[in-house]
mmCIF file of C-alpha atoms in Angstrom:
data_model
loop_
_atom_site.group_PDB
_atom_site.id
_atom_site.type_symbol
_atom_site.label_atom_id
_atom_site.label_comp_id
_atom_site.label_asym_id
_atom_site.label_seq_id
_atom_site.Cartn_x
_atom_site.Cartn_y
_atom_site.Cartn_z
ATOM 1 C CA MET A 82 0.000 0.000 0.000
ATOM 2 C CA VAL A 83 2.763 2.469 0.920
ATOM 3 C CA ALA A 84 4.642 1.692 -2.322
ATOM 4 C CA GLU A 85 1.469 2.325 -4.317
ATOM 5 C CA GLN A 86 0.959 5.709 -2.627
ATOM 6 C CA ARG A 87 4.615 6.636 -3.164
ATOM 7 C CA ARG A 88 4.331 5.770 -6.854
ATOM 8 C CA ARG A 89 1.150 7.831 -7.110
ATOM 9 C CA VAL A 90 2.898 10.890 -5.636
ATOM 10 C CA GLU A 91 6.002 10.393 -7.778
ATOM 11 C CA ASP A 92 3.912 10.074 -10.956
ATOM 12 C CA LEU A 93 2.005 13.285 -10.223
ATOM 13 C CA MET A 94 5.180 15.155 -9.320
ATOM 14 C CA THR A 95 6.966 13.939 -12.452
ATOM 15 C CA ARG A 96 4.033 15.023 -14.611
ATOM 16 C CA MET A 97 4.000 18.475 -13.010
ATOM 17 C CA ILE A 98 7.761 18.925 -13.331
ATOM 18 C CA GLU A 99 7.629 17.893 -16.992
ATOM 19 C CA GLU A 100 4.790 20.346 -17.573
ATOM 20 C CA MET A 101 6.677 23.220 -15.893
ATOM 21 C CA ASP A 102 9.816 22.381 -17.849
ATOM 22 C CA LYS A 103 8.099 22.198 -21.241
ATOM 23 C CA ALA A 104 5.829 25.203 -20.722
ATOM 24 C CA TYR A 105 8.266 27.609 -19.038
ATOM 25 C CA LEU A 106 11.702 26.514 -17.892
ATOM 26 C CA ARG A 107 12.932 25.125 -21.195
ATOM 27 C CA ARG A 108 12.014 28.333 -23.012
ATOM 28 C CA MET A 109 13.744 30.346 -20.301
ATOM 29 C CA GLN A 110 16.808 28.137 -20.615
ATOM 30 C CA GLY A 111 16.923 28.684 -24.378
ATOM 31 C CA ASN A 112 16.608 32.442 -23.855
ATOM 32 C CA MET A 113 19.401 32.315 -21.293
ATOM 33 C CA HIS A 114 21.747 30.508 -23.703
ATOM 34 C CA ARG A 115 20.941 32.874 -26.572
ATOM 35 C CA CYS A 116 21.565 35.844 -24.289
ATOM 36 C CA ALA A 117 24.841 34.342 -23.016
ATOM 37 C CA ALA A 118 25.979 33.669 -26.579
ATOM 38 C CA THR A 119 25.349 37.324 -27.412
ATOM 39 C CA CYS A 120 27.482 38.299 -24.419
ATOM 40 C CA CYS A 121 30.321 36.095 -25.638
ATOM 41 C CA ASP A 122 30.033 37.430 -29.192
ATOM 42 C CA ASN A 123 30.579 41.015 -28.026
ATOM 43 C CA GLU A 124 34.288 41.505 -28.645
ATOM 44 C CA SER A 125 34.285 44.939 -27.029
ATOM 45 C CA TYR A 126 33.499 43.417 -23.604
ATOM 46 C CA SER A 127 36.228 42.674 -21.109
ATOM 47 C CA ILE A 128 36.361 39.276 -19.408
ATOM 48 C CA LEU A 129 34.578 40.705 -16.393
ATOM 49 C CA GLN A 130 31.887 42.321 -18.529
ATOM 50 C CA VAL A 131 31.255 39.007 -20.315
ATOM 51 C CA GLN A 132 31.008 37.172 -16.976
ATOM 52 C CA ASN A 133 28.596 39.779 -15.591
ATOM 53 C CA CYS A 134 26.543 39.697 -18.770
ATOM 54 C CA VAL A 135 26.300 35.877 -18.704
ATOM 55 C CA GLU A 136 25.356 35.917 -15.007
ATOM 56 C CA ASN A 137 22.677 38.491 -15.748
ATOM 57 C CA CYS A 138 21.326 36.274 -18.539
ATOM 58 C CA SER A 139 20.921 33.353 -16.158
ATOM 59 C CA SER A 140 19.375 35.220 -13.220
ATOM 60 C CA SER A 141 15.708 34.869 -14.237
ATOM 61 C CA LEU A 142 16.100 31.154 -15.003
ATOM 62 C CA ASN A 143 17.869 30.601 -11.671
ATOM 63 C CA GLU A 144 15.076 32.435 -9.854
ATOM 64 C CA ALA A 145 12.425 30.376 -11.634
ATOM 65 C CA GLN A 146 14.188 27.075 -10.936
ATOM 66 C CA ASN A 147 14.673 27.997 -7.270
ATOM 67 C CA TYR A 148 11.027 28.989 -7.009
ATOM 68 C CA VAL A 149 9.845 25.665 -8.473
ATOM 69 C CA GLN A 150 12.224 23.677 -6.273
ATOM 70 C CA ASN A 151 11.201 25.558 -3.121
ATOM 71 C CA GLU A 152 7.503 25.067 -3.840
ATOM 72 C CA PHE A 153 7.974 21.326 -4.332
ATOM 73 C CA VAL A 154 10.081 21.040 -1.181
ATOM 74 C CA ARG A 155 7.466 22.978 0.793
ATOM 75 C CA ILE A 156 4.603 20.762 -0.323
ATOM 76 C CA GLN A 157 6.644 17.548 0.102
ATOM 77 C CA ASN A 158 7.528 18.607 3.649
ATOM 78 C CA ARG A 159 3.841 19.036 4.321
ATOM 79 C CA LEU A 160 3.170 15.480 3.132
ATOM 80 C CA GLN A 161 6.051 14.134 5.221
ATOM 81 C CA ARG A 162 4.770 15.901 8.344
ATOM 82 C CA CYS A 163 1.331 14.408 7.803
ATOM 83 C CA VAL A 164 2.717 10.877 7.424
ATOM 84 C CA MET A 165 4.975 11.369 10.475
ATOM 85 C CA ASP A 166 1.910 12.462 12.434
ATOM 86 C CA CYS A 167 0.180 9.226 11.384
ATOM 87 C CA ASN A 168 3.208 7.270 12.557
ATOM 88 C CA ASP A 169 3.321 9.100 15.898
ATOM 89 C CA THR A 170 -0.407 8.601 16.461
ATOM 90 C CA ILE A 171 -0.066 4.857 15.911
ATOM 91 C CA LYS A 172 3.024 4.611 18.111
ATOM 92 C CA ASP A 173 1.171 6.412 20.909
ATOM 93 C CA LYS A 174 -1.530 3.745 20.811
ATOM 94 C CA MET A 175 0.826 0.764 20.841
ATOM 95 C CA SER A 176 1.850 -1.193 23.881
ATOM 96 C CA SER A 177 5.059 -3.198 24.228
ATOM 97 C CA ASN A 178 3.543 -6.681 23.856
ATOM 98 C CA LEU A 179 1.420 -6.629 20.722
ATOM 99 C CA THR A 180 -0.475 -9.554 19.325
ATOM 100 C CA GLN A 181 -0.339 -10.173 15.593
ATOM 101 C CA ASN A 182 -3.963 -9.023 15.417
ATOM 102 C CA GLU A 183 -3.013 -5.669 16.968
ATOM 103 C CA VAL A 184 -0.008 -5.296 14.674
ATOM 104 C CA ASP A 185 -2.255 -5.915 11.665
ATOM 105 C CA ARG A 186 -4.882 -3.477 12.936
ATOM 106 C CA TYR A 187 -2.322 -0.728 13.600
ATOM 107 C CA SER A 188 -0.681 -1.333 10.256
ATOM 108 C CA GLU A 189 -4.040 -0.976 8.518
ATOM 109 C CA GLU A 190 -4.799 2.156 10.539
ATOM 110 C CA PHE A 191 -1.459 3.660 9.538
ATOM 111 C CA ASP A 192 -2.073 2.819 5.870
ATOM 112 C CA LYS A 193 -5.459 4.536 5.963
ATOM 113 C CA CYS A 194 -4.003 7.610 7.620
ATOM 114 C CA ALA A 195 -1.060 7.793 5.201
ATOM 115 C CA THR A 196 -3.390 7.306 2.245
ATOM 116 C CA LYS A 197 -5.497 10.209 3.498
ATOM 117 C CA CYS A 198 -2.312 12.322 3.622
ATOM 118 C CA VAL A 199 -1.483 11.374 0.048
ATOM 119 C CA ASP A 200 -5.064 12.095 -1.065
ATOM 120 C CA THR A 201 -4.889 15.559 0.513
ATOM 121 C CA TYR A 202 -1.471 16.142 -1.053
ATOM 122 C CA CYS A 203 -2.652 15.061 -4.497
ATOM 123 C CA ASP A 204 -5.730 17.274 -4.175
ATOM 124 C CA LEU A 205 -3.438 20.262 -3.480
ATOM 125 C CA LEU A 206 -1.231 19.726 -6.526
ATOM 126 C CA PRO A 207 -3.583 21.208 -9.171
ATOM 127 C CA SER A 208 -3.869 24.500 -7.273
ATOM 128 C CA LEU A 209 -0.106 24.508 -6.659
ATOM 129 C CA GLU A 210 0.468 23.902 -10.353
ATOM 130 C CA LYS A 211 -1.867 26.749 -11.281
ATOM 131 C CA SER A 212 -0.181 29.220 -8.930
ATOM 132 C CA MET A 213 3.280 28.109 -10.092
ATOM 133 C CA LYS A 214 2.267 28.621 -13.717
ATOM 134 C CA ASN A 215 1.005 32.101 -12.889
ATOM 135 C CA VAL A 216 4.328 33.001 -11.259
ATOM 136 C CA LEU A 217 6.402 31.429 -14.037
ATOM 137 C CA SER A 218 4.404 33.079 -16.818
ATOM 138 C CA SER A 219 5.423 36.453 -15.394
ATOM 139 C CA LYS A 220 9.089 35.460 -15.548
ATOM 140 C CA VAL A 221 9.168 34.237 -19.170
#
């Protein structure tokens, strides 16, 4: 059950990352390289001016990539906290000498709780994706 939920999260995250890359980041990366090439083609620039120009070309892409990464980390941390809360709740209920029946019951209870966390997480992803697209569209 846990592996199935993990795969579900990974599939959704991969789809979102691919979407962000194709719709925004890849275009920004192309623009960055074209800009940097223009910097390098300018023979009147000193070494320092070329370096500054290239750094300037990459700043918006770096900001966008950091933004996307931070948003994913933030939402993944939220999922992890939820699952850890499930784990703590189950541990609080457990005694030291468990029967197999109790182990099975607690395991099932944990799975249900963790699945609820994943469901909540997956329900949040479309709104996260929409807000990320809004932010990224202003950076392109």
